[in-house]
């Protein structure tokens, strides 16, 4: 199990517990977390699942693959070094907690 903390642009937080291997996008959708649309269902075709990972986790997650990096070029909110597409963020068993900041606009 892993605990994901979603932080909205207004600072409000939602904490959800998910099985390891679940994508951050699915964790948000299944738990009614607003601000992550996930329109393509995780097929790397929409960029509506943009989040910023907390800097404390940046070294412990697998880096984005070229397809994700390319699609990050079309996000509507400001792209930052910590930008990720949450459908591609799957937590390995070694990570039991993750904090992500929701970007504010998705489309
Ligand atoms: S859900 Fe469409 S790119 Fe992530």
PDB file of C-alpha atoms and ligand atoms in Angstrom:
ATOM      1  CA  UNK A   1       0.000   0.000   0.000  1.00  0.00           C
ATOM      2  CA  UNK A   2       1.025   3.562  -0.605  1.00  0.00           C
ATOM      3  CA  UNK A   3      -0.349   6.854   0.633  1.00  0.00           C
ATOM      4  CA  UNK A   4      -0.712   9.648  -1.895  1.00  0.00           C
ATOM      5  CA  UNK A   5      -1.297  13.207  -0.762  1.00  0.00           C
ATOM      6  CA  UNK A   6      -2.885  15.447  -3.389  1.00  0.00           C
ATOM      7  CA  UNK A   7      -2.476  19.169  -2.798  1.00  0.00           C
ATOM      8  CA  UNK A   8      -4.831  21.499  -4.656  1.00  0.00           C
ATOM      9  CA  UNK A   9      -3.703  24.947  -5.858  1.00  0.00           C
ATOM     10  CA  UNK A  10      -5.592  26.458  -2.878  1.00  0.00           C
ATOM     11  CA  UNK A  11      -3.539  24.342  -0.473  1.00  0.00           C
ATOM     12  CA  UNK A  12      -6.283  21.893   0.495  1.00  0.00           C
ATOM     13  CA  UNK A  13      -5.184  18.278   0.748  1.00  0.00           C
ATOM     14  CA  UNK A  14      -6.711  14.891   0.024  1.00  0.00           C
ATOM     15  CA  UNK A  15      -4.956  11.729   1.183  1.00  0.00           C
ATOM     16  CA  UNK A  16      -5.733   8.385  -0.433  1.00  0.00           C
ATOM     17  CA  UNK A  17      -4.322   4.909   0.105  1.00  0.00           C
ATOM     18  CA  UNK A  18      -3.715   2.765  -2.969  1.00  0.00           C
ATOM     19  CA  UNK A  19      -2.116  -0.536  -3.889  1.00  0.00           C
ATOM     20  CA  UNK A  20       1.448  -0.375  -5.156  1.00  0.00           C
ATOM     21  CA  UNK A  21       1.545  -0.186  -8.931  1.00  0.00           C
ATOM     22  CA  UNK A  22      -1.569   1.972  -9.169  1.00  0.00           C
ATOM     23  CA  UNK A  23      -1.023   5.093 -11.234  1.00  0.00           C
ATOM     24  CA  UNK A  24      -1.411   8.425  -9.517  1.00  0.00           C
ATOM     25  CA  UNK A  25      -4.005   9.388 -12.144  1.00  0.00           C
ATOM     26  CA  UNK A  26      -6.183   6.372 -11.374  1.00  0.00           C
ATOM     27  CA  UNK A  27      -5.786   6.960  -7.656  1.00  0.00           C
ATOM     28  CA  UNK A  28      -7.169  10.471  -8.150  1.00  0.00           C
ATOM     29  CA  UNK A  29     -10.046   9.453 -10.419  1.00  0.00           C
ATOM     30  CA  UNK A  30     -11.133   6.510  -8.259  1.00  0.00           C
ATOM     31  CA  UNK A  31     -11.117   8.637  -5.130  1.00  0.00           C
ATOM     32  CA  UNK A  32     -12.873  11.703  -6.533  1.00  0.00           C
ATOM     33  CA  UNK A  33      -9.860  14.005  -6.361  1.00  0.00           C
ATOM     34  CA  UNK A  34     -10.629  17.007  -8.544  1.00  0.00           C
ATOM     35  CA  UNK A  35      -8.159  18.662 -10.874  1.00  0.00           C
ATOM     36  CA  UNK A  36      -6.881  15.555 -12.660  1.00  0.00           C
ATOM     37  CA  UNK A  37      -9.034  14.780 -15.686  1.00  0.00           C
ATOM     38  CA  UNK A  38      -7.255  11.820 -17.274  1.00  0.00           C
ATOM     39  CA  UNK A  39      -9.340  12.115 -20.432  1.00  0.00           C
ATOM     40  CA  UNK A  40      -7.446   9.482 -22.439  1.00  0.00           C
ATOM     41  CA  UNK A  41      -7.443   6.926 -19.648  1.00  0.00           C
ATOM     42  CA  UNK A  42      -3.675   6.841 -19.438  1.00  0.00           C
ATOM     43  CA  UNK A  43      -2.804   6.298 -23.113  1.00  0.00           C
ATOM     44  CA  UNK A  44      -0.433   9.290 -23.293  1.00  0.00           C
ATOM     45  CA  UNK A  45      -2.796  11.142 -25.576  1.00  0.00           C
ATOM     46  CA  UNK A  46      -4.239  14.066 -23.622  1.00  0.00           C
ATOM     47  CA  UNK A  47      -1.920  15.660 -21.011  1.00  0.00           C
ATOM     48  CA  UNK A  48      -4.919  16.287 -18.721  1.00  0.00           C
ATOM     49  CA  UNK A  49      -3.286  14.451 -15.841  1.00  0.00           C
ATOM     50  CA  UNK A  50      -0.479  16.945 -15.261  1.00  0.00           C
ATOM     51  CA  UNK A  51       0.865  17.210 -11.710  1.00  0.00           C
ATOM     52  CA  UNK A  52       3.973  18.483  -9.969  1.00  0.00           C
ATOM     53  CA  UNK A  53       5.688  15.939  -7.799  1.00  0.00           C
ATOM     54  CA  UNK A  54       7.016  17.091  -4.479  1.00  0.00           C
ATOM     55  CA  UNK A  55      10.741  17.777  -4.776  1.00  0.00           C
ATOM     56  CA  UNK A  56      11.474  15.342  -1.954  1.00  0.00           C
ATOM     57  CA  UNK A  57      10.404  12.487  -4.258  1.00  0.00           C
ATOM     58  CA  UNK A  58      12.109  13.590  -7.425  1.00  0.00           C
ATOM     59  CA  UNK A  59      15.032  11.207  -7.046  1.00  0.00           C
ATOM     60  CA  UNK A  60      13.060   8.148  -6.015  1.00  0.00           C
ATOM     61  CA  UNK A  61      10.692   7.816  -8.966  1.00  0.00           C
ATOM     62  CA  UNK A  62      11.453   6.402 -12.377  1.00  0.00           C
ATOM     63  CA  UNK A  63      12.249   9.245 -14.772  1.00  0.00           C
ATOM     64  CA  UNK A  64       9.788  10.134 -17.533  1.00  0.00           C
ATOM     65  CA  UNK A  65      10.129   8.239 -20.790  1.00  0.00           C
ATOM     66  CA  UNK A  66      10.538  10.137 -24.089  1.00  0.00           C
ATOM     67  CA  UNK A  67       6.812   9.898 -24.944  1.00  0.00           C
ATOM     68  CA  UNK A  68       5.859  11.480 -21.622  1.00  0.00           C
ATOM     69  CA  UNK A  69       8.462  14.216 -22.027  1.00  0.00           C
ATOM     70  CA  UNK A  70       7.103  15.025 -25.466  1.00  0.00           C
ATOM     71  CA  UNK A  71       3.507  15.265 -24.244  1.00  0.00           C
ATOM     72  CA  UNK A  72       4.544  17.403 -21.299  1.00  0.00           C
ATOM     73  CA  UNK A  73       5.253  20.015 -23.940  1.00  0.00           C
ATOM     74  CA  UNK A  74       1.518  20.457 -24.443  1.00  0.00           C
ATOM     75  CA  UNK A  75       0.337  20.919 -20.859  1.00  0.00           C
ATOM     76  CA  UNK A  76      -1.714  24.054 -20.309  1.00  0.00           C
ATOM     77  CA  UNK A  77      -0.364  24.969 -16.869  1.00  0.00           C
ATOM     78  CA  UNK A  78       3.211  26.072 -16.368  1.00  0.00           C
ATOM     79  CA  UNK A  79       5.648  23.255 -17.022  1.00  0.00           C
ATOM     80  CA  UNK A  80       8.207  22.853 -14.252  1.00  0.00           C
ATOM     81  CA  UNK A  81      11.175  20.527 -13.669  1.00  0.00           C
ATOM     82  CA  UNK A  82       8.879  18.538 -11.355  1.00  0.00           C
ATOM     83  CA  UNK A  83       6.081  18.227 -13.937  1.00  0.00           C
ATOM     84  CA  UNK A  84       4.843  14.701 -14.613  1.00  0.00           C
ATOM     85  CA  UNK A  85       1.880  13.092 -16.268  1.00  0.00           C
ATOM     86  CA  UNK A  86       0.258  11.268 -13.386  1.00  0.00           C
ATOM     87  CA  UNK A  87      -0.965   8.384 -15.553  1.00  0.00           C
ATOM     88  CA  UNK A  88       2.684   7.447 -15.985  1.00  0.00           C
ATOM     89  CA  UNK A  89       3.491   7.653 -12.276  1.00  0.00           C
ATOM     90  CA  UNK A  90       3.134   4.195 -10.814  1.00  0.00           C
ATOM     91  CA  UNK A  91       4.424   3.723  -7.329  1.00  0.00           C
ATOM     92  CA  UNK A  92       6.832   0.828  -6.840  1.00  0.00           C
ATOM     93  CA  UNK A  93       6.566  -1.145  -3.564  1.00  0.00           C
ATOM     94  CA  UNK A  94       9.627   0.721  -2.279  1.00  0.00           C
ATOM     95  CA  UNK A  95       7.670   3.979  -2.128  1.00  0.00           C
ATOM     96  CA  UNK A  96       5.017   4.115   0.566  1.00  0.00           C
ATOM     97  CA  UNK A  97       4.174   7.810   0.411  1.00  0.00           C
ATOM     98  CA  UNK A  98       4.059  10.424  -2.322  1.00  0.00           C
ATOM     99  CA  UNK A  99       2.935  14.026  -2.439  1.00  0.00           C
ATOM    100  CA  UNK A 100       1.769  15.629  -5.662  1.00  0.00           C
ATOM    101  CA  UNK A 101       0.608  19.156  -6.357  1.00  0.00           C
ATOM    102  CA  UNK A 102      -2.248  19.550  -8.807  1.00  0.00           C
ATOM    103  CA  UNK A 103      -1.368  21.965 -11.562  1.00  0.00           C
ATOM    104  CA  UNK A 104      -4.527  24.071 -11.627  1.00  0.00           C
ATOM    105  CA  UNK A 105      -5.559  23.870 -15.280  1.00  0.00           C
ATOM    106  CA  UNK A 106      -5.696  20.758 -17.437  1.00  0.00           C
ATOM    107  CA  UNK A 107      -7.352  21.800 -20.664  1.00  0.00           C
TER     108      UNK A 107
HETATM  109  S1  LIG B   1      -4.393  10.492 -18.789  1.00  0.00           S
HETATM  110 FE1  LIG B   1      -4.039  11.180 -20.817  1.00  0.00          FE
HETATM  111  S2  LIG B   1      -1.895  11.525 -20.827  1.00  0.00           S
HETATM  112 FE2  LIG B   1      -2.287  10.923 -18.801  1.00  0.00          FE
END
